[in-house]
mmCIF file of C-alpha atoms and ligand atoms in Angstrom:
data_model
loop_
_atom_site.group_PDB
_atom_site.id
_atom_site.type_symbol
_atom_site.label_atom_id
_atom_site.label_comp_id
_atom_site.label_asym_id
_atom_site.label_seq_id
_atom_site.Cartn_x
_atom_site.Cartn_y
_atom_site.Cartn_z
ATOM 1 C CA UNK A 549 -16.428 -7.524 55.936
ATOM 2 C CA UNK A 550 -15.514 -10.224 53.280
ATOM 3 C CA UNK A 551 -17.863 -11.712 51.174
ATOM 4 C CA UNK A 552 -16.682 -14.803 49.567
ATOM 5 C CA UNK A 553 -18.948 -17.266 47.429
ATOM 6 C CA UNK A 554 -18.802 -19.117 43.904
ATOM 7 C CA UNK A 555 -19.783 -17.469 40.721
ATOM 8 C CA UNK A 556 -23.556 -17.109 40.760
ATOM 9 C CA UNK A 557 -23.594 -17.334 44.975
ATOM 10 C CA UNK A 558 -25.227 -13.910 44.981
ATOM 11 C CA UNK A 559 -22.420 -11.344 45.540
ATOM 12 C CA UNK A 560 -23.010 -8.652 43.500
ATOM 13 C CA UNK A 561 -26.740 -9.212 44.116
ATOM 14 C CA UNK A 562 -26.175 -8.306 47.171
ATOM 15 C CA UNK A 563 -24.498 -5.309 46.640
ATOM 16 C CA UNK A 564 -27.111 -4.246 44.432
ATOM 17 C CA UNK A 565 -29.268 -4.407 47.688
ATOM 18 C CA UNK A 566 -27.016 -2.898 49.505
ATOM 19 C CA UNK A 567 -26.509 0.478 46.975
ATOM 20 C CA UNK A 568 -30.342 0.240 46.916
ATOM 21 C CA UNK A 569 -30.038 -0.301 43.038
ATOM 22 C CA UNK A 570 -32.338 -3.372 43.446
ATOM 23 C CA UNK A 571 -35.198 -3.566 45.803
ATOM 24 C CA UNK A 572 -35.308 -6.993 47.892
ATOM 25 C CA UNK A 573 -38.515 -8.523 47.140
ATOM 26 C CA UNK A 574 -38.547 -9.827 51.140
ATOM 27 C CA UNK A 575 -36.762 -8.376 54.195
ATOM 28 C CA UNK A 576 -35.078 -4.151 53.812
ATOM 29 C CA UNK A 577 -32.369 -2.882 53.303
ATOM 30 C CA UNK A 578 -31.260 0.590 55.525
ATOM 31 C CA UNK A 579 -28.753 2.796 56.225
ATOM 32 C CA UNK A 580 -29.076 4.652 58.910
ATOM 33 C CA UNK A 581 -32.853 3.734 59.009
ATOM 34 C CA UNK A 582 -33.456 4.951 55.798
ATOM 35 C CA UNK A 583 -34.429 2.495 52.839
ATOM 36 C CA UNK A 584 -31.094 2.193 50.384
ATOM 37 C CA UNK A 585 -33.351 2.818 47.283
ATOM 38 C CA UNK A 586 -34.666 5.895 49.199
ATOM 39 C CA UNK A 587 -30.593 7.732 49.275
ATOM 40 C CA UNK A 588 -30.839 8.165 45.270
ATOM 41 C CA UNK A 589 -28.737 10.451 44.181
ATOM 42 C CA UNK A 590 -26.883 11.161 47.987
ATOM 43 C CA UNK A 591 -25.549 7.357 47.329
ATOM 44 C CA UNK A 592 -22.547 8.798 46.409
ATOM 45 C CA UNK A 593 -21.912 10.656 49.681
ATOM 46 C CA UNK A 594 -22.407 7.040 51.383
ATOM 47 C CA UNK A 595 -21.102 4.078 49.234
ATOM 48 C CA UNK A 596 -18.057 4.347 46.889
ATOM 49 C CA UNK A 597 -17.045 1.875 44.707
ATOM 50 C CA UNK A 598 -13.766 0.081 43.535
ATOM 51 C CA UNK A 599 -14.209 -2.492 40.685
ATOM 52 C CA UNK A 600 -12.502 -4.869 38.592
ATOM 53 C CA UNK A 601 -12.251 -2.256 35.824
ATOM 54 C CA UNK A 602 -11.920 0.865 36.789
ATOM 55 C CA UNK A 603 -13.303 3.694 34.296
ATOM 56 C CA UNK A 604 -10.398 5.894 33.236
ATOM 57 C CA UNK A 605 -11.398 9.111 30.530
ATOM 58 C CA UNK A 606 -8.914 10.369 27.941
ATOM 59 C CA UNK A 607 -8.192 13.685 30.189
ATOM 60 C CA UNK A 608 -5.425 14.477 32.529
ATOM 61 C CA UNK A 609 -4.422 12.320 35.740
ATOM 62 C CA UNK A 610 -6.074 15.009 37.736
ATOM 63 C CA UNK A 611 -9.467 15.039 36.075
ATOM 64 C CA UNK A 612 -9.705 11.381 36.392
ATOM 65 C CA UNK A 613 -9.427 11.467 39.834
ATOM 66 C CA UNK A 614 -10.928 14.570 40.133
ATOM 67 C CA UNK A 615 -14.235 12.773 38.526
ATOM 68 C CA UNK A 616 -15.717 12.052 42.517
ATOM 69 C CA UNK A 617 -15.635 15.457 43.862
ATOM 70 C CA UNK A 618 -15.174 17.973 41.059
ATOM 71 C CA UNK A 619 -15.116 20.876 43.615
ATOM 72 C CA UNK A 620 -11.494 19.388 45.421
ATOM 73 C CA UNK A 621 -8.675 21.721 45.268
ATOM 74 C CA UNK A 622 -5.851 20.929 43.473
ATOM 75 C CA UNK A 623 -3.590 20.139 46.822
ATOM 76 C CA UNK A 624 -6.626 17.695 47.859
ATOM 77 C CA UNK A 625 -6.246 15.585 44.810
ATOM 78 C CA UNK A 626 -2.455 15.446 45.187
ATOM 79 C CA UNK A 627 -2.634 14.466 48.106
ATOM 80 C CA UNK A 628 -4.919 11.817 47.296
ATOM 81 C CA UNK A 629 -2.971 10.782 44.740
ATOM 82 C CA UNK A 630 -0.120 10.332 47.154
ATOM 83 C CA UNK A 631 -2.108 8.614 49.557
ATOM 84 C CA UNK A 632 -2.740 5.516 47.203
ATOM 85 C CA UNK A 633 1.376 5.656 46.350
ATOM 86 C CA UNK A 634 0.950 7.299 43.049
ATOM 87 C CA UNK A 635 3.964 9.834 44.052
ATOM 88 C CA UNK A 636 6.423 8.023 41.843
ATOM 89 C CA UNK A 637 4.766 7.710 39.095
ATOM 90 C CA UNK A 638 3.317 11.088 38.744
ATOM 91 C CA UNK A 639 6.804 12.498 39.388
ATOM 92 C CA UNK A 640 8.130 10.058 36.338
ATOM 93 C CA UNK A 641 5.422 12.380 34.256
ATOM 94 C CA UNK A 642 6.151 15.283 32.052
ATOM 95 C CA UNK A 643 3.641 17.477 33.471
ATOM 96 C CA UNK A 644 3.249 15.408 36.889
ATOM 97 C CA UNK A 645 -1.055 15.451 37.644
ATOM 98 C CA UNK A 646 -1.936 17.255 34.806
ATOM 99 C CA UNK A 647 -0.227 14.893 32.495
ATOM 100 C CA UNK A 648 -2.848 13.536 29.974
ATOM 101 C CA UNK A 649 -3.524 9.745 30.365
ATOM 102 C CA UNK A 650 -2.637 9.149 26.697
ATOM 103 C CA UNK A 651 0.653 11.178 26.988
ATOM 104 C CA UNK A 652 1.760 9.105 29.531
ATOM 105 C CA UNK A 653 4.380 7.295 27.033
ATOM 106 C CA UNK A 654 3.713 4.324 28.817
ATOM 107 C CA UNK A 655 0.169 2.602 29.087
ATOM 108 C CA UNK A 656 -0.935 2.559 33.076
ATOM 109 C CA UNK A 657 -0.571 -1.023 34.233
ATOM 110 C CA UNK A 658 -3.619 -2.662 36.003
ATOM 111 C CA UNK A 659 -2.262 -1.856 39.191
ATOM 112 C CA UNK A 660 -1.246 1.560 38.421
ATOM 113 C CA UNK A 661 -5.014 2.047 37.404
ATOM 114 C CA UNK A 662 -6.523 0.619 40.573
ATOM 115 C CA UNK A 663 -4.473 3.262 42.569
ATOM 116 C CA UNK A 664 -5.755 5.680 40.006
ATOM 117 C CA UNK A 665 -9.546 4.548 40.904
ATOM 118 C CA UNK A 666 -8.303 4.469 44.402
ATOM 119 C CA UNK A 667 -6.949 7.942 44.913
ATOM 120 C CA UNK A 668 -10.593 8.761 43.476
ATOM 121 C CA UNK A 669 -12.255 7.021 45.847
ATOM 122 C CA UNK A 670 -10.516 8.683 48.694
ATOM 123 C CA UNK A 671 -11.393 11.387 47.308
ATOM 124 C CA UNK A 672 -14.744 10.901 47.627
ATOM 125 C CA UNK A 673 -14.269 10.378 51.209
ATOM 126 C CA UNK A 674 -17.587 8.523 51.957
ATOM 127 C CA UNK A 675 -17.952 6.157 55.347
ATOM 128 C CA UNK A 676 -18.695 2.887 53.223
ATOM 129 C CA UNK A 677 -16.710 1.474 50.526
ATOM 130 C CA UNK A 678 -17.589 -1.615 48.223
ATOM 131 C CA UNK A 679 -14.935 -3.400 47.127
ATOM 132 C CA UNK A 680 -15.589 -5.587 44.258
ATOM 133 C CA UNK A 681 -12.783 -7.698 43.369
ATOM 134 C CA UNK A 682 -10.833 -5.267 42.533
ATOM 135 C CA UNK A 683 -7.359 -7.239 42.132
ATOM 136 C CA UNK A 684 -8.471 -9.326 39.583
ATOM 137 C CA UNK A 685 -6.330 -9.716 37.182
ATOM 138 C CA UNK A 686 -3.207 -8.701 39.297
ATOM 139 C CA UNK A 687 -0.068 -10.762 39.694
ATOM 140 C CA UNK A 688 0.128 -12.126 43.624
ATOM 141 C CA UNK A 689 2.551 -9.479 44.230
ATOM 142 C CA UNK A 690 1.020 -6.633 43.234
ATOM 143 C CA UNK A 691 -2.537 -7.829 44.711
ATOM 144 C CA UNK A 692 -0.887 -7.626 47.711
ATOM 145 C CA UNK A 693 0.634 -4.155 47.558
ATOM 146 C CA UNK A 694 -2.665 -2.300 46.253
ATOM 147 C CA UNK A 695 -4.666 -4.525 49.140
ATOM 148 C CA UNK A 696 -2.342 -3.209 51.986
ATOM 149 C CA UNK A 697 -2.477 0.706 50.212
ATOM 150 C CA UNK A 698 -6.503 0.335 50.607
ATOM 151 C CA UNK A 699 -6.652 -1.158 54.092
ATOM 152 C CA UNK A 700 -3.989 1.595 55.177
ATOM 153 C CA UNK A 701 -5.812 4.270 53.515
ATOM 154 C CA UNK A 702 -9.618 3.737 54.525
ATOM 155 C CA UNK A 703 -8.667 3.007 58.180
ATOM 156 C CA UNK A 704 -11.986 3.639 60.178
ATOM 157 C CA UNK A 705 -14.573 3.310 56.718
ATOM 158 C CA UNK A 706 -16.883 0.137 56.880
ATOM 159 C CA UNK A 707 -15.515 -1.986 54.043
ATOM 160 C CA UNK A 708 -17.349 -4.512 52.319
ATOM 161 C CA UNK A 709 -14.870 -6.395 50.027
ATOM 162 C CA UNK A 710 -16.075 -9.151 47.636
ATOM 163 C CA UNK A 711 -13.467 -11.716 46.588
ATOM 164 C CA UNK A 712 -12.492 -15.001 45.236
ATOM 165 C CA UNK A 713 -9.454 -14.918 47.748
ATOM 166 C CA UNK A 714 -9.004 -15.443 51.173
ATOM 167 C CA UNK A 715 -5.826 -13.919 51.087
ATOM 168 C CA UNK A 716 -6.291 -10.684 53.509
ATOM 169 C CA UNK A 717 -9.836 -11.926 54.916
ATOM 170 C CA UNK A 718 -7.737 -12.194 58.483
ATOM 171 C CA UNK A 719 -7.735 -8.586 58.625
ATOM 172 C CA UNK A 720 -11.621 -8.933 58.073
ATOM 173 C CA UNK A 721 -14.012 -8.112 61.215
ATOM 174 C CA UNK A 722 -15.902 -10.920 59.949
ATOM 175 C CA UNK A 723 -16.353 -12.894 56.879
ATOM 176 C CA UNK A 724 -19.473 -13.949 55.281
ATOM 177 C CA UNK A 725 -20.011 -17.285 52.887
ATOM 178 C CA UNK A 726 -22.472 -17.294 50.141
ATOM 179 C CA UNK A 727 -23.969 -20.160 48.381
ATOM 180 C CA UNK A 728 -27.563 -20.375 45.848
ATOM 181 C CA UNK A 729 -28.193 -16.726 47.133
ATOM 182 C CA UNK A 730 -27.882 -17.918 50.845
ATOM 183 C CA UNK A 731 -25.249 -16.754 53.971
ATOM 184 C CA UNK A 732 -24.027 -20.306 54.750
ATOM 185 C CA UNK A 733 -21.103 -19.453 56.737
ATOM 186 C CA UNK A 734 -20.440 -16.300 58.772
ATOM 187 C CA UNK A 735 -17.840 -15.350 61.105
ATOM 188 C CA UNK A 736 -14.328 -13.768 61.690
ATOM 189 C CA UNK A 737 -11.720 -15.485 60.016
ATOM 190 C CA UNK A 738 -10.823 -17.369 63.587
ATOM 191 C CA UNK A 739 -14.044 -18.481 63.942
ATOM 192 C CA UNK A 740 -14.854 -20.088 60.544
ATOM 193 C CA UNK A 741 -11.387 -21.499 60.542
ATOM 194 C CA UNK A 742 -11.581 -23.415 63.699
ATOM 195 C CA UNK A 743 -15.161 -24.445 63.631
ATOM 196 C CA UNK A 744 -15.890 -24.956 59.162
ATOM 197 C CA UNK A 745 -13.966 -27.572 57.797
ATOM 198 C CA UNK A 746 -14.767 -26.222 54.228
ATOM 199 C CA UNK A 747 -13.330 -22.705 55.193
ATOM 200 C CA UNK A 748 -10.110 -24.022 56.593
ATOM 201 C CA UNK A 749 -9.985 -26.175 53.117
ATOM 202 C CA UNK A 750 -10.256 -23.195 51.026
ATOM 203 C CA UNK A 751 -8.055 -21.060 53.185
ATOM 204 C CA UNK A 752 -5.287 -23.863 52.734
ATOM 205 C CA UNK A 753 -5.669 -23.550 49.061
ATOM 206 C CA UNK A 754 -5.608 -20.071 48.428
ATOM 207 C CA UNK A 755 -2.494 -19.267 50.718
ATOM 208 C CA UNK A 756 0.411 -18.347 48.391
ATOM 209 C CA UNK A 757 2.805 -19.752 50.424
ATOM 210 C CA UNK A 758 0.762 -23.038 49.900
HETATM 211 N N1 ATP B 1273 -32.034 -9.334 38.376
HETATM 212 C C1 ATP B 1273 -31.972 -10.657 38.508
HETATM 213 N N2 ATP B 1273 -33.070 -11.402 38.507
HETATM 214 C C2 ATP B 1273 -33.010 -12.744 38.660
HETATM 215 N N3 ATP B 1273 -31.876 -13.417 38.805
HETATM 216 C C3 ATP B 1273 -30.729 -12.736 38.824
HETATM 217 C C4 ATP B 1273 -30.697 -11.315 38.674
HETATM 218 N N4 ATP B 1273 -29.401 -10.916 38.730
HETATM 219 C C5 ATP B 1273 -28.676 -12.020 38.909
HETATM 220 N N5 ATP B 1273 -29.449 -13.105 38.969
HETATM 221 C C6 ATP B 1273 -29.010 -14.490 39.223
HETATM 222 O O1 ATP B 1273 -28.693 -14.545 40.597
HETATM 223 C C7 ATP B 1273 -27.560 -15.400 40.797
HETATM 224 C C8 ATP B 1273 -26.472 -14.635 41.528
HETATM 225 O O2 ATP B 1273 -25.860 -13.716 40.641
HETATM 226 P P1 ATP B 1273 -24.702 -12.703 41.122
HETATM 227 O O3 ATP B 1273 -24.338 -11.874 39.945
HETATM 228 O O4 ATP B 1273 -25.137 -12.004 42.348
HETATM 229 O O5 ATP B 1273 -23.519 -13.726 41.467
HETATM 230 P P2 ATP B 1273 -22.031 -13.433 41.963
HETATM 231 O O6 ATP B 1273 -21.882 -14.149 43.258
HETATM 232 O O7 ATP B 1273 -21.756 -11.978 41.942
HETATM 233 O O8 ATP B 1273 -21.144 -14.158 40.864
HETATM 234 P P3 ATP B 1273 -19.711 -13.758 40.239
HETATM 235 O O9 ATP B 1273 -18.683 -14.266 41.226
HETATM 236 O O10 ATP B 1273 -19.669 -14.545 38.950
HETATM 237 O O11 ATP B 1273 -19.671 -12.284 40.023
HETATM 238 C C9 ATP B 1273 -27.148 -15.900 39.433
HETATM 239 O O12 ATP B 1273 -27.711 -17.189 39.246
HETATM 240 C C10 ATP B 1273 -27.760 -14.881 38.488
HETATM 241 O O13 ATP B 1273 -28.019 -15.468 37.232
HETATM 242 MG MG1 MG B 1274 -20.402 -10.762 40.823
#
């Protein structure tokens, strides 16, 4: 699902509802029946997160993505690593995975740190994964390369994916509008583009090709 909106719509208030990290003062929120606020600390088997910033520590590669399942083998984070197309890149390092981050020679680039966060996340494993603009800040190009890594790579999770773009929301089950805290608009892409004017104007803008 894509949830699209202004600044101030509500987004991340919602997914503050949604990780049960607020408590809605009308209506629940459940997983599986069970209240979000009530999962406390078994969130983490549930929800995973990829933000704007990732978090990165001054340890190795391995022990940053390590960080969401200390107990994975060694093989289990390589092979995370390789699933969000870090291969090159750890390769390029003197000690491959167990490179420290600051002996890296080169600074990771934005991109390179999202796959970082990624390969953590997938780690992690869990069935529902909040996205929270997590290309922000990335040229067009490279939006669109980390985008199709995470789509690939979390086939059959429940996605919820906040975003100022529509770019990608076609691949979206369905698509959600927010506006002063409200759900204006909610369909599949299809829907909202043949039956909201305001959607199709948006869409327009934000295609790359123009
Ligand atoms: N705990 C709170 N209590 C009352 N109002 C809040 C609280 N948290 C946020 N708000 C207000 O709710 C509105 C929605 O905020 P929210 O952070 O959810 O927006 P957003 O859609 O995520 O915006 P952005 O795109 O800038 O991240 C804003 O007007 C904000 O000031
Ligand atoms: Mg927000």
């Amino acid at each position: 699902m894509a949830v699209i909106g202004r600044s101030g719509a509500g987004k991340s208030t919602l997914l503050k509802l949604i990780q049960g990290a607020l408590a809605p003062t009308a209506g629940t929120v459940t997983i599986n029946g069970l209240s979000a606020s009530a999962w406390g600390d078994r969130m983490p088997e549930v929800i995973s997160v990829l933000n704007q910033s990732p978090h990165l520590f001054d340890t190795t590669v391995a022990n940053n993505i390590r960080l969401s399942r200390a107990e994975a083998t060694d093989e289990e984070v390589l092979q995370a690593a390789e699933a969000a197309q870090l291969g090159p890149l750890i390769a390029s390092l003197p000690k491959g995975l167990d490179t420290p981050m600051r002996e890296t020679g080169q600074r990771f680039s934005g991109g390179e740190r999202q796959r970082v966060a990624l390969a953590r996340v997938l780690l992690q494993n869990t069935p529902v994964l909040i996205l929270d603009e997590p290309t922000v800040g990335l040229d067009p190009r490279t939006e669109r390369e980390l985008l199709s890594t995470v789509f690939r790579t979390t086939q059959g999770k429940s996605l919820i994916w906040v975003t100022h773009h529509l770019v990608g929301a076609e691949q979206m089950d369905e698509v959600i509008f927010m506006e002063h805290g409200q759900i204006v608009m909610r369909g599949t892409h299809v829907e909202l583009l043949e039956k909201e004017p305001r959607y199709r104007n948006l869409y327009q803008l934000d295609r790359p090709e123009g």
